[in-house]
Amino acid sequence: MNTDDTTILEEEFETLGDHHRMAAHHFAAAAKLHLLAATADDDGDDEACARHAYAAYRHQLNAVQYAEIAVMDSEGMDDEDEPAAD
C-alpha cells in the first residue's frame, strides 16, 4: 500500500460519501487480489494463491462494513422501510 492509501485509511470519516468511497476502495482491492489469486492458482503457486485470497477476504470484510455503515447513516432510509402507523 502506498502512502496515499495509508493516509486515506487513517483519516477519520465524517460523511456518507466517505463511507461509500471506502467501501468502493476495499471492494476494488478485493477484486484485484482475487485476480492475483486466480493467476497464482493457474501457475500452480498455492502459497501465493492462499496469501492473495486471504488479503482479498479481509478487504471484502472491510468493504461490507463500510457499506453497512453508509446504509445505516443514510437519512430517510428507516422511514421508507417501516409500515405506516394506523
JSON list of N, CA and C in Angstrom, two decimals:
[
{"chain": "A", "resi": 1, "resn": "MET", "atom": "N", "xyz": [0.86, -1.17, 0.00]},
{"chain": "A", "resi": 1, "resn": "MET", "atom": "CA", "xyz": [0.00, 0.00, 0.00]},
{"chain": "A", "resi": 1, "resn": "MET", "atom": "C", "xyz": [0.90, 1.23, 0.00]},
{"chain": "A", "resi": 2, "resn": "ASN", "atom": "N", "xyz": [0.60, 2.19, -0.86]},
{"chain": "A", "resi": 2, "resn": "ASN", "atom": "CA", "xyz": [1.43, 3.38, -0.90]},
{"chain": "A", "resi": 2, "resn": "ASN", "atom": "C", "xyz": [1.00, 4.38, 0.15]},
{"chain": "A", "resi": 3, "resn": "THR", "atom": "N", "xyz": [1.75, 5.46, 0.28]},
{"chain": "A", "resi": 3, "resn": "THR", "atom": "CA", "xyz": [1.49, 6.46, 1.32]},
{"chain": "A", "resi": 3, "resn": "THR", "atom": "C", "xyz": [0.12, 7.09, 1.18]},
{"chain": "A", "resi": 4, "resn": "ASP", "atom": "N", "xyz": [-0.33, 7.35, -0.05]},
{"chain": "A", "resi": 4, "resn": "ASP", "atom": "CA", "xyz": [-1.64, 7.96, -0.25]},
{"chain": "A", "resi": 4, "resn": "ASP", "atom": "C", "xyz": [-2.77, 7.07, 0.28]},
{"chain": "A", "resi": 5, "resn": "ASP", "atom": "N", "xyz": [-2.66, 5.76, 0.04]},
{"chain": "A", "resi": 5, "resn": "ASP", "atom": "CA", "xyz": [-3.68, 4.84, 0.54]},
{"chain": "A", "resi": 5, "resn": "ASP", "atom": "C", "xyz": [-3.67, 4.80, 2.06]},
{"chain": "A", "resi": 6, "resn": "THR", "atom": "N", "xyz": [-2.47, 4.84, 2.66]},
{"chain": "A", "resi": 6, "resn": "THR", "atom": "CA", "xyz": [-2.37, 4.82, 4.12]},
{"chain": "A", "resi": 6, "resn": "THR", "atom": "C", "xyz": [-3.02, 6.06, 4.70]},
{"chain": "A", "resi": 7, "resn": "THR", "atom": "N", "xyz": [-2.81, 7.20, 4.08]},
{"chain": "A", "resi": 7, "resn": "THR", "atom": "CA", "xyz": [-3.41, 8.45, 4.55]},
{"chain": "A", "resi": 7, "resn": "THR", "atom": "C", "xyz": [-4.93, 8.36, 4.50]},
{"chain": "A", "resi": 8, "resn": "ILE", "atom": "N", "xyz": [-5.46, 7.82, 3.43]},
{"chain": "A", "resi": 8, "resn": "ILE", "atom": "CA", "xyz": [-6.90, 7.68, 3.30]},
{"chain": "A", "resi": 8, "resn": "ILE", "atom": "C", "xyz": [-7.45, 6.79, 4.41]},
{"chain": "A", "resi": 9, "resn": "LEU", "atom": "N", "xyz": [-6.77, 5.69, 4.69]},
{"chain": "A", "resi": 9, "resn": "LEU", "atom": "CA", "xyz": [-7.26, 4.74, 5.67]},
{"chain": "A", "resi": 9, "resn": "LEU", "atom": "C", "xyz": [-7.17, 5.27, 7.10]},
{"chain": "A", "resi": 10, "resn": "GLU", "atom": "N", "xyz": [-6.24, 6.19, 7.37]},
{"chain": "A", "resi": 10, "resn": "GLU", "atom": "CA", "xyz": [-6.05, 6.68, 8.72]},
{"chain": "A", "resi": 10, "resn": "GLU", "atom": "C", "xyz": [-6.91, 7.89, 9.04]},
{"chain": "A", "resi": 11, "resn": "GLU", "atom": "N", "xyz": [-7.51, 8.51, 8.05]},
{"chain": "A", "resi": 11, "resn": "GLU", "atom": "CA", "xyz": [-8.35, 9.68, 8.30]},
{"chain": "A", "resi": 11, "resn": "GLU", "atom": "C", "xyz": [-9.63, 9.28, 9.00]},
{"chain": "A", "resi": 12, "resn": "GLU", "atom": "N", "xyz": [-10.20, 10.22, 9.75]},
{"chain": "A", "resi": 12, "resn": "GLU", "atom": "CA", "xyz": [-11.50, 9.97, 10.37]},
{"chain": "A", "resi": 12, "resn": "GLU", "atom": "C", "xyz": [-12.58, 10.29, 9.36]},
{"chain": "A", "resi": 13, "resn": "PHE", "atom": "N", "xyz": [-13.56, 9.42, 9.23]},
{"chain": "A", "resi": 13, "resn": "PHE", "atom": "CA", "xyz": [-14.60, 9.59, 8.23]},
{"chain": "A", "resi": 13, "resn": "PHE", "atom": "C", "xyz": [-15.81, 10.26, 8.86]},
{"chain": "A", "resi": 14, "resn": "GLU", "atom": "N", "xyz": [-16.29, 11.28, 8.20]},
{"chain": "A", "resi": 14, "resn": "GLU", "atom": "CA", "xyz": [-17.39, 12.03, 8.76]},
{"chain": "A", "resi": 14, "resn": "GLU", "atom": "C", "xyz": [-18.60, 12.09, 7.84]},
{"chain": "A", "resi": 15, "resn": "THR", "atom": "N", "xyz": [-18.43, 11.83, 6.56]},
{"chain": "A", "resi": 15, "resn": "THR", "atom": "CA", "xyz": [-19.54, 11.98, 5.65]},
{"chain": "A", "resi": 15, "resn": "THR", "atom": "C", "xyz": [-19.98, 10.63, 5.09]},
{"chain": "A", "resi": 16, "resn": "LEU", "atom": "N", "xyz": [-21.20, 10.59, 4.65]},
{"chain": "A", "resi": 16, "resn": "LEU", "atom": "CA", "xyz": [-21.74, 9.41, 4.00]},
{"chain": "A", "resi": 16, "resn": "LEU", "atom": "C", "xyz": [-20.90, 9.06, 2.76]},
{"chain": "A", "resi": 17, "resn": "GLY", "atom": "N", "xyz": [-20.51, 10.08, 2.02]},
{"chain": "A", "resi": 17, "resn": "GLY", "atom": "CA", "xyz": [-19.69, 9.85, 0.84]},
{"chain": "A", "resi": 17, "resn": "GLY", "atom": "C", "xyz": [-18.36, 9.20, 1.16]},
{"chain": "A", "resi": 18, "resn": "ASP", "atom": "N", "xyz": [-17.76, 9.57, 2.30]},
{"chain": "A", "resi": 18, "resn": "ASP", "atom": "CA", "xyz": [-16.50, 8.95, 2.72]},
{"chain": "A", "resi": 18, "resn": "ASP", "atom": "C", "xyz": [-16.68, 7.46, 2.93]},
{"chain": "A", "resi": 19, "resn": "HIS", "atom": "N", "xyz": [-17.78, 7.06, 3.53]},
{"chain": "A", "resi": 19, "resn": "HIS", "atom": "CA", "xyz": [-18.04, 5.64, 3.76]},
{"chain": "A", "resi": 19, "resn": "HIS", "atom": "C", "xyz": [-18.24, 4.90, 2.44]},
{"chain": "A", "resi": 20, "resn": "HIS", "atom": "N", "xyz": [-18.97, 5.51, 1.51]},
{"chain": "A", "resi": 20, "resn": "HIS", "atom": "CA", "xyz": [-19.15, 4.88, 0.20]},
{"chain": "A", "resi": 20, "resn": "HIS", "atom": "C", "xyz": [-17.82, 4.77, -0.54]},
{"chain": "A", "resi": 21, "resn": "ARG", "atom": "N", "xyz": [-16.99, 5.81, -0.47]},
{"chain": "A", "resi": 21, "resn": "ARG", "atom": "CA", "xyz": [-15.68, 5.75, -1.13]},
{"chain": "A", "resi": 21, "resn": "ARG", "atom": "C", "xyz": [-14.81, 4.65, -0.54]},
{"chain": "A", "resi": 22, "resn": "MET", "atom": "N", "xyz": [-14.83, 4.50, 0.79]},
{"chain": "A", "resi": 22, "resn": "MET", "atom": "CA", "xyz": [-14.01, 3.46, 1.40]},
{"chain": "A", "resi": 22, "resn": "MET", "atom": "C", "xyz": [-14.55, 2.07, 1.06]},
{"chain": "A", "resi": 23, "resn": "ALA", "atom": "N", "xyz": [-15.86, 1.92, 0.99]},
{"chain": "A", "resi": 23, "resn": "ALA", "atom": "CA", "xyz": [-16.43, 0.62, 0.56]},
{"chain": "A", "resi": 23, "resn": "ALA", "atom": "C", "xyz": [-15.95, 0.30, -0.85]},
{"chain": "A", "resi": 24, "resn": "ALA", "atom": "N", "xyz": [-16.02, 1.28, -1.73]},
{"chain": "A", "resi": 24, "resn": "ALA", "atom": "CA", "xyz": [-15.57, 1.06, -3.12]},
{"chain": "A", "resi": 24, "resn": "ALA", "atom": "C", "xyz": [-14.08, 0.74, -3.18]},
{"chain": "A", "resi": 25, "resn": "HIS", "atom": "N", "xyz": [-13.29, 1.45, -2.39]},
{"chain": "A", "resi": 25, "resn": "HIS", "atom": "CA", "xyz": [-11.84, 1.20, -2.34]},
{"chain": "A", "resi": 25, "resn": "HIS", "atom": "C", "xyz": [-11.56, -0.25, -1.95]},
{"chain": "A", "resi": 26, "resn": "HIS", "atom": "N", "xyz": [-12.23, -0.74, -0.90]},
{"chain": "A", "resi": 26, "resn": "HIS", "atom": "CA", "xyz": [-11.98, -2.09, -0.43]},
{"chain": "A", "resi": 26, "resn": "HIS", "atom": "C", "xyz": [-12.54, -3.15, -1.39]},
{"chain": "A", "resi": 27, "resn": "PHE", "atom": "N", "xyz": [-13.70, -2.89, -2.00]},
{"chain": "A", "resi": 27, "resn": "PHE", "atom": "CA", "xyz": [-14.22, -3.83, -3.00]},
{"chain": "A", "resi": 27, "resn": "PHE", "atom": "C", "xyz": [-13.27, -3.94, -4.19]},
{"chain": "A", "resi": 28, "resn": "ALA", "atom": "N", "xyz": [-12.73, -2.79, -4.64]},
{"chain": "A", "resi": 28, "resn": "ALA", "atom": "CA", "xyz": [-11.79, -2.80, -5.77]},
{"chain": "A", "resi": 28, "resn": "ALA", "atom": "C", "xyz": [-10.51, -3.55, -5.41]},
{"chain": "A", "resi": 29, "resn": "ALA", "atom": "N", "xyz": [-10.01, -3.32, -4.20]},
{"chain": "A", "resi": 29, "resn": "ALA", "atom": "CA", "xyz": [-8.80, -4.02, -3.76]},
{"chain": "A", "resi": 29, "resn": "ALA", "atom": "C", "xyz": [-9.05, -5.52, -3.69]},
{"chain": "A", "resi": 30, "resn": "ALA", "atom": "N", "xyz": [-10.22, -5.91, -3.18]},
{"chain": "A", "resi": 30, "resn": "ALA", "atom": "CA", "xyz": [-10.56, -7.33, -3.11]},
{"chain": "A", "resi": 30, "resn": "ALA", "atom": "C", "xyz": [-10.60, -7.95, -4.50]},
{"chain": "A", "resi": 31, "resn": "ALA", "atom": "N", "xyz": [-11.18, -7.25, -5.46]},
{"chain": "A", "resi": 31, "resn": "ALA", "atom": "CA", "xyz": [-11.27, -7.78, -6.83]},
{"chain": "A", "resi": 31, "resn": "ALA", "atom": "C", "xyz": [-9.87, -7.98, -7.42]},
{"chain": "A", "resi": 32, "resn": "LYS", "atom": "N", "xyz": [-8.99, -7.01, -7.23]},
{"chain": "A", "resi": 32, "resn": "LYS", "atom": "CA", "xyz": [-7.62, -7.14, -7.75]},
{"chain": "A", "resi": 32, "resn": "LYS", "atom": "C", "xyz": [-6.91, -8.33, -7.12]},
{"chain": "A", "resi": 33, "resn": "LEU", "atom": "N", "xyz": [-7.08, -8.49, -5.81]},
{"chain": "A", "resi": 33, "resn": "LEU", "atom": "CA", "xyz": [-6.42, -9.59, -5.12]},
{"chain": "A", "resi": 33, "resn": "LEU", "atom": "C", "xyz": [-7.00, -10.95, -5.53]},
{"chain": "A", "resi": 34, "resn": "HIS", "atom": "N", "xyz": [-8.30, -11.01, -5.80]},
{"chain": "A", "resi": 34, "resn": "HIS", "atom": "CA", "xyz": [-8.89, -12.26, -6.29]},
{"chain": "A", "resi": 34, "resn": "HIS", "atom": "C", "xyz": [-8.32, -12.63, -7.66]},
{"chain": "A", "resi": 35, "resn": "LEU", "atom": "N", "xyz": [-8.11, -11.62, -8.50]},
{"chain": "A", "resi": 35, "resn": "LEU", "atom": "CA", "xyz": [-7.50, -11.89, -9.81]},
{"chain": "A", "resi": 35, "resn": "LEU", "atom": "C", "xyz": [-6.06, -12.38, -9.65]},
{"chain": "A", "resi": 36, "resn": "LEU", "atom": "N", "xyz": [-5.33, -11.81, -8.69]},
{"chain": "A", "resi": 36, "resn": "LEU", "atom": "CA", "xyz": [-3.97, -12.29, -8.43]},
{"chain": "A", "resi": 36, "resn": "LEU", "atom": "C", "xyz": [-3.99, -13.72, -7.90]},
{"chain": "A", "resi": 37, "resn": "ALA", "atom": "N", "xyz": [-4.98, -14.02, -7.04]},
{"chain": "A", "resi": 37, "resn": "ALA", "atom": "CA", "xyz": [-5.11, -15.38, -6.53]},
{"chain": "A", "resi": 37, "resn": "ALA", "atom": "C", "xyz": [-5.41, -16.36, -7.66]},
{"chain": "A", "resi": 38, "resn": "ALA", "atom": "N", "xyz": [-6.27, -15.95, -8.57]},
{"chain": "A", "resi": 38, "resn": "ALA", "atom": "CA", "xyz": [-6.61, -16.82, -9.70]},
{"chain": "A", "resi": 38, "resn": "ALA", "atom": "C", "xyz": [-5.38, -17.08, -10.58]},
{"chain": "A", "resi": 39, "resn": "THR", "atom": "N", "xyz": [-4.61, -16.06, -10.83]},
{"chain": "A", "resi": 39, "resn": "THR", "atom": "CA", "xyz": [-3.40, -16.21, -11.64]},
{"chain": "A", "resi": 39, "resn": "THR", "atom": "C", "xyz": [-2.40, -17.12, -10.93]},
{"chain": "A", "resi": 40, "resn": "ALA", "atom": "N", "xyz": [-2.24, -16.92, -9.63]},
{"chain": "A", "resi": 40, "resn": "ALA", "atom": "CA", "xyz": [-1.31, -17.77, -8.87]},
{"chain": "A", "resi": 40, "resn": "ALA", "atom": "C", "xyz": [-1.78, -19.22, -8.91]},
{"chain": "A", "resi": 41, "resn": "ASP", "atom": "N", "xyz": [-3.08, -19.45, -8.81]},
{"chain": "A", "resi": 41, "resn": "ASP", "atom": "CA", "xyz": [-3.60, -20.81, -8.89]},
{"chain": "A", "resi": 41, "resn": "ASP", "atom": "C", "xyz": [-3.32, -21.41, -10.26]},
{"chain": "A", "resi": 42, "resn": "ASP", "atom": "N", "xyz": [-3.54, -20.61, -11.31]},
{"chain": "A", "resi": 42, "resn": "ASP", "atom": "CA", "xyz": [-3.26, -21.09, -12.67]},
{"chain": "A", "resi": 42, "resn": "ASP", "atom": "C", "xyz": [-1.79, -21.47, -12.84]},
{"chain": "A", "resi": 43, "resn": "ASP", "atom": "N", "xyz": [-0.92, -20.75, -12.13]},
{"chain": "A", "resi": 43, "resn": "ASP", "atom": "CA", "xyz": [0.52, -21.00, -12.20]},
{"chain": "A", "resi": 43, "resn": "ASP", "atom": "C", "xyz": [0.98, -22.10, -11.24]},
{"chain": "A", "resi": 44, "resn": "GLY", "atom": "N", "xyz": [0.05, -22.63, -10.44]},
{"chain": "A", "resi": 44, "resn": "GLY", "atom": "CA", "xyz": [0.39, -23.68, -9.50]},
{"chain": "A", "resi": 44, "resn": "GLY", "atom": "C", "xyz": [1.06, -23.19, -8.23]},
{"chain": "A", "resi": 45, "resn": "ASP", "atom": "N", "xyz": [1.00, -21.89, -7.97]},
{"chain": "A", "resi": 45, "resn": "ASP", "atom": "CA", "xyz": [1.63, -21.31, -6.78]},
{"chain": "A", "resi": 45, "resn": "ASP", "atom": "C", "xyz": [0.60, -21.25, -5.65]},
{"chain": "A", "resi": 46, "resn": "ASP", "atom": "N", "xyz": [0.50, -22.35, -4.91]},
{"chain": "A", "resi": 46, "resn": "ASP", "atom": "CA", "xyz": [-0.51, -22.45, -3.86]},
{"chain": "A", "resi": 46, "resn": "ASP", "atom": "C", "xyz": [-0.31, -21.44, -2.74]},
{"chain": "A", "resi": 47, "resn": "GLU", "atom": "N", "xyz": [0.93, -21.17, -2.39]},
{"chain": "A", "resi": 47, "resn": "GLU", "atom": "CA", "xyz": [1.21, -20.21, -1.31]},
{"chain": "A", "resi": 47, "resn": "GLU", "atom": "C", "xyz": [0.75, -18.81, -1.68]},
{"chain": "A", "resi": 48, "resn": "ALA", "atom": "N", "xyz": [1.08, -18.35, -2.89]},
{"chain": "A", "resi": 48, "resn": "ALA", "atom": "CA", "xyz": [0.67, -17.02, -3.34]},
{"chain": "A", "resi": 48, "resn": "ALA", "atom": "C", "xyz": [-0.85, -16.96, -3.49]},
{"chain": "A", "resi": 49, "resn": "CYS", "atom": "N", "xyz": [-1.45, -18.03, -3.97]},
{"chain": "A", "resi": 49, "resn": "CYS", "atom": "CA", "xyz": [-2.90, -18.07, -4.13]},
{"chain": "A", "resi": 49, "resn": "CYS", "atom": "C", "xyz": [-3.58, -17.88, -2.77]},
{"chain": "A", "resi": 50, "resn": "ALA", "atom": "N", "xyz": [-3.12, -18.62, -1.77]},
{"chain": "A", "resi": 50, "resn": "ALA", "atom": "CA", "xyz": [-3.71, -18.53, -0.43]},
{"chain": "A", "resi": 50, "resn": "ALA", "atom": "C", "xyz": [-3.48, -17.14, 0.16]},
{"chain": "A", "resi": 51, "resn": "ARG", "atom": "N", "xyz": [-2.31, -16.59, -0.02]},
{"chain": "A", "resi": 51, "resn": "ARG", "atom": "CA", "xyz": [-1.98, -15.26, 0.52]},
{"chain": "A", "resi": 51, "resn": "ARG", "atom": "C", "xyz": [-2.88, -14.20, -0.10]},
{"chain": "A", "resi": 52, "resn": "HIS", "atom": "N", "xyz": [-3.03, -14.23, -1.42]},
{"chain": "A", "resi": 52, "resn": "HIS", "atom": "CA", "xyz": [-3.88, -13.25, -2.11]},
{"chain": "A", "resi": 52, "resn": "HIS", "atom": "C", "xyz": [-5.35, -13.44, -1.73]},
{"chain": "A", "resi": 53, "resn": "ALA", "atom": "N", "xyz": [-5.79, -14.68, -1.61]},
{"chain": "A", "resi": 53, "resn": "ALA", "atom": "CA", "xyz": [-7.18, -14.95, -1.25]},
{"chain": "A", "resi": 53, "resn": "ALA", "atom": "C", "xyz": [-7.49, -14.44, 0.15]},
{"chain": "A", "resi": 54, "resn": "TYR", "atom": "N", "xyz": [-6.57, -14.63, 1.08]},
{"chain": "A", "resi": 54, "resn": "TYR", "atom": "CA", "xyz": [-6.76, -14.15, 2.45]},
{"chain": "A", "resi": 54, "resn": "TYR", "atom": "C", "xyz": [-6.84, -12.62, 2.47]},
{"chain": "A", "resi": 55, "resn": "ALA", "atom": "N", "xyz": [-5.93, -11.96, 1.76]},
{"chain": "A", "resi": 55, "resn": "ALA", "atom": "CA", "xyz": [-5.95, -10.49, 1.71]},
{"chain": "A", "resi": 55, "resn": "ALA", "atom": "C", "xyz": [-7.24, -9.99, 1.05]},
{"chain": "A", "resi": 56, "resn": "ALA", "atom": "N", "xyz": [-7.69, -10.68, 0.01]},
{"chain": "A", "resi": 56, "resn": "ALA", "atom": "CA", "xyz": [-8.93, -10.30, -0.66]},
{"chain": "A", "resi": 56, "resn": "ALA", "atom": "C", "xyz": [-10.11, -10.42, 0.29]},
{"chain": "A", "resi": 57, "resn": "TYR", "atom": "N", "xyz": [-10.14, -11.48, 1.06]},
{"chain": "A", "resi": 57, "resn": "TYR", "atom": "CA", "xyz": [-11.22, -11.69, 2.01]},
{"chain": "A", "resi": 57, "resn": "TYR", "atom": "C", "xyz": [-11.25, -10.59, 3.06]},
{"chain": "A", "resi": 58, "resn": "ARG", "atom": "N", "xyz": [-10.10, -10.19, 3.55]},
{"chain": "A", "resi": 58, "resn": "ARG", "atom": "CA", "xyz": [-10.04, -9.11, 4.54]},
{"chain": "A", "resi": 58, "resn": "ARG", "atom": "C", "xyz": [-10.56, -7.80, 3.95]},
{"chain": "A", "resi": 59, "resn": "HIS", "atom": "N", "xyz": [-10.19, -7.51, 2.70]},
{"chain": "A", "resi": 59, "resn": "HIS", "atom": "CA", "xyz": [-10.72, -6.30, 2.05]},
{"chain": "A", "resi": 59, "resn": "HIS", "atom": "C", "xyz": [-12.23, -6.40, 1.88]},
{"chain": "A", "resi": 60, "resn": "GLN", "atom": "N", "xyz": [-12.73, -7.58, 1.54]},
{"chain": "A", "resi": 60, "resn": "GLN", "atom": "CA", "xyz": [-14.17, -7.76, 1.38]},
{"chain": "A", "resi": 60, "resn": "GLN", "atom": "C", "xyz": [-14.88, -7.47, 2.70]},
{"chain": "A", "resi": 61, "resn": "LEU", "atom": "N", "xyz": [-14.35, -7.98, 3.80]},
{"chain": "A", "resi": 61, "resn": "LEU", "atom": "CA", "xyz": [-14.97, -7.72, 5.11]},
{"chain": "A", "resi": 61, "resn": "LEU", "atom": "C", "xyz": [-15.01, -6.23, 5.41]},
{"chain": "A", "resi": 62, "resn": "ASN", "atom": "N", "xyz": [-13.90, -5.54, 5.13]},
{"chain": "A", "resi": 62, "resn": "ASN", "atom": "CA", "xyz": [-13.87, -4.09, 5.35]},
{"chain": "A", "resi": 62, "resn": "ASN", "atom": "C", "xyz": [-14.86, -3.38, 4.45]},
{"chain": "A", "resi": 63, "resn": "ALA", "atom": "N", "xyz": [-14.95, -3.80, 3.20]},
{"chain": "A", "resi": 63, "resn": "ALA", "atom": "CA", "xyz": [-15.87, -3.18, 2.25]},
{"chain": "A", "resi": 63, "resn": "ALA", "atom": "C", "xyz": [-17.31, -3.31, 2.71]},
{"chain": "A", "resi": 64, "resn": "VAL", "atom": "N", "xyz": [-17.68, -4.50, 3.15]},
{"chain": "A", "resi": 64, "resn": "VAL", "atom": "CA", "xyz": [-19.05, -4.72, 3.61]},
{"chain": "A", "resi": 64, "resn": "VAL", "atom": "C", "xyz": [-19.33, -3.88, 4.84]},
{"chain": "A", "resi": 65, "resn": "GLN", "atom": "N", "xyz": [-18.36, -3.77, 5.73]},
{"chain": "A", "resi": 65, "resn": "GLN", "atom": "CA", "xyz": [-18.55, -2.96, 6.93]},
{"chain": "A", "resi": 65, "resn": "GLN", "atom": "C", "xyz": [-18.80, -1.49, 6.56]},
{"chain": "A", "resi": 66, "resn": "TYR", "atom": "N", "xyz": [-17.99, -0.94, 5.67]},
{"chain": "A", "resi": 66, "resn": "TYR", "atom": "CA", "xyz": [-18.19, 0.45, 5.25]},
{"chain": "A", "resi": 66, "resn": "TYR", "atom": "C", "xyz": [-19.53, 0.62, 4.53]},
{"chain": "A", "resi": 67, "resn": "ALA", "atom": "N", "xyz": [-19.90, -0.35, 3.71]},
{"chain": "A", "resi": 67, "resn": "ALA", "atom": "CA", "xyz": [-21.19, -0.28, 3.00]},
{"chain": "A", "resi": 67, "resn": "ALA", "atom": "C", "xyz": [-22.35, -0.31, 3.99]},
{"chain": "A", "resi": 68, "resn": "GLU", "atom": "N", "xyz": [-22.25, -1.13, 5.00]},
{"chain": "A", "resi": 68, "resn": "GLU", "atom": "CA", "xyz": [-23.31, -1.19, 6.02]},
{"chain": "A", "resi": 68, "resn": "GLU", "atom": "C", "xyz": [-23.41, 0.12, 6.79]},
{"chain": "A", "resi": 69, "resn": "ILE", "atom": "N", "xyz": [-22.26, 0.71, 7.14]},
{"chain": "A", "resi": 69, "resn": "ILE", "atom": "CA", "xyz": [-22.26, 1.99, 7.84]},
{"chain": "A", "resi": 69, "resn": "ILE", "atom": "C", "xyz": [-22.91, 3.05, 6.97]},
{"chain": "A", "resi": 70, "resn": "ALA", "atom": "N", "xyz": [-22.58, 3.05, 5.69]},
{"chain": "A", "resi": 70, "resn": "ALA", "atom": "CA", "xyz": [-23.15, 4.04, 4.77]},
{"chain": "A", "resi": 70, "resn": "ALA", "atom": "C", "xyz": [-24.67, 3.92, 4.71]},
{"chain": "A", "resi": 71, "resn": "VAL", "atom": "N", "xyz": [-25.17, 2.70, 4.66]},
{"chain": "A", "resi": 71, "resn": "VAL", "atom": "CA", "xyz": [-26.62, 2.49, 4.60]},
{"chain": "A", "resi": 71, "resn": "VAL", "atom": "C", "xyz": [-27.27, 2.93, 5.91]},
{"chain": "A", "resi": 72, "resn": "MET", "atom": "N", "xyz": [-26.65, 2.57, 7.02]},
{"chain": "A", "resi": 72, "resn": "MET", "atom": "CA", "xyz": [-27.23, 2.94, 8.33]},
{"chain": "A", "resi": 72, "resn": "MET", "atom": "C", "xyz": [-27.22, 4.44, 8.54]},
{"chain": "A", "resi": 73, "resn": "ASP", "atom": "N", "xyz": [-26.22, 5.13, 7.97]},
{"chain": "A", "resi": 73, "resn": "ASP", "atom": "CA", "xyz": [-26.12, 6.58, 8.13]},
{"chain": "A", "resi": 73, "resn": "ASP", "atom": "C", "xyz": [-26.96, 7.36, 7.13]},
{"chain": "A", "resi": 74, "resn": "SER", "atom": "N", "xyz": [-27.53, 6.65, 6.14]},
{"chain": "A", "resi": 74, "resn": "SER", "atom": "CA", "xyz": [-28.35, 7.33, 5.14]},
{"chain": "A", "resi": 74, "resn": "SER", "atom": "C", "xyz": [-29.60, 7.90, 5.79]},
{"chain": "A", "resi": 75, "resn": "GLU", "atom": "N", "xyz": [-29.87, 9.14, 5.54]},
{"chain": "A", "resi": 75, "resn": "GLU", "atom": "CA", "xyz": [-31.07, 9.77, 6.10]},
{"chain": "A", "resi": 75, "resn": "GLU", "atom": "C", "xyz": [-32.30, 9.30, 5.33]},
{"chain": "A", "resi": 76, "resn": "GLY", "atom": "N", "xyz": [-33.38, 9.07, 6.06]},
{"chain": "A", "resi": 76, "resn": "GLY", "atom": "CA", "xyz": [-34.64, 8.73, 5.42]},
{"chain": "A", "resi": 76, "resn": "GLY", "atom": "C", "xyz": [-34.82, 7.28, 5.09]},
{"chain": "A", "resi": 77, "resn": "MET", "atom": "N", "xyz": [-33.78, 6.47, 5.19]},
{"chain": "A", "resi": 77, "resn": "MET", "atom": "CA", "xyz": [-33.92, 5.05, 4.84]},
{"chain": "A", "resi": 77, "resn": "MET", "atom": "C", "xyz": [-34.80, 4.33, 5.84]},
{"chain": "A", "resi": 78, "resn": "ASP", "atom": "N", "xyz": [-34.71, 4.65, 7.11]},
{"chain": "A", "resi": 78, "resn": "ASP", "atom": "CA", "xyz": [-35.51, 3.97, 8.13]},
{"chain": "A", "resi": 78, "resn": "ASP", "atom": "C", "xyz": [-37.00, 4.22, 7.93]},
{"chain": "A", "resi": 79, "resn": "ASP", "atom": "N", "xyz": [-37.35, 5.42, 7.54]},
{"chain": "A", "resi": 79, "resn": "ASP", "atom": "CA", "xyz": [-38.75, 5.77, 7.36]},
{"chain": "A", "resi": 79, "resn": "ASP", "atom": "C", "xyz": [-39.40, 5.01, 6.21]},
{"chain": "A", "resi": 80, "resn": "GLU", "atom": "N", "xyz": [-38.65, 4.72, 5.17]},
{"chain": "A", "resi": 80, "resn": "GLU", "atom": "CA", "xyz": [-39.20, 4.06, 3.99]},
{"chain": "A", "resi": 80, "resn": "GLU", "atom": "C", "xyz": [-39.46, 2.58, 4.24]},
{"chain": "A", "resi": 81, "resn": "ASP", "atom": "N", "xyz": [-38.70, 1.95, 5.11]},
{"chain": "A", "resi": 81, "resn": "ASP", "atom": "CA", "xyz": [-38.81, 0.52, 5.34]},
{"chain": "A", "resi": 81, "resn": "ASP", "atom": "C", "xyz": [-39.90, 0.15, 6.34]},
{"chain": "A", "resi": 82, "resn": "GLU", "atom": "N", "xyz": [-40.31, 1.09, 7.17]},
{"chain": "A", "resi": 82, "resn": "GLU", "atom": "CA", "xyz": [-41.28, 0.79, 8.21]},
{"chain": "A", "resi": 82, "resn": "GLU", "atom": "C", "xyz": [-42.70, 1.06, 7.71]},
{"chain": "A", "resi": 83, "resn": "PRO", "atom": "N", "xyz": [-43.64, 0.17, 8.05]},
{"chain": "A", "resi": 83, "resn": "PRO", "atom": "CA", "xyz": [-45.03, 0.40, 7.63]},
{"chain": "A", "resi": 83, "resn": "PRO", "atom": "C", "xyz": [-45.62, 1.61, 8.36]},
{"chain": "A", "resi": 84, "resn": "ALA", "atom": "N", "xyz": [-46.56, 2.25, 7.73]},
{"chain": "A", "resi": 84, "resn": "ALA", "atom": "CA", "xyz": [-47.21, 3.44, 8.34]},
{"chain": "A", "resi": 84, "resn": "ALA", "atom": "C", "xyz": [-48.05, 3.00, 9.50]},
{"chain": "A", "resi": 85, "resn": "ALA", "atom": "N", "xyz": [-48.03, 3.82, 10.56]},
{"chain": "A", "resi": 85, "resn": "ALA", "atom": "CA", "xyz": [-48.84, 3.53, 11.76]},
{"chain": "A", "resi": 85, "resn": "ALA", "atom": "C", "xyz": [-50.29, 3.91, 11.48]},
{"chain": "A", "resi": 86, "resn": "ASP", "atom": "N", "xyz": [-51.22, 3.08, 11.93]},
{"chain": "A", "resi": 86, "resn": "ASP", "atom": "CA", "xyz": [-52.64, 3.37, 11.72]},
{"chain": "A", "resi": 86, "resn": "ASP", "atom": "C", "xyz": [-53.22, 4.15, 12.86]}
]
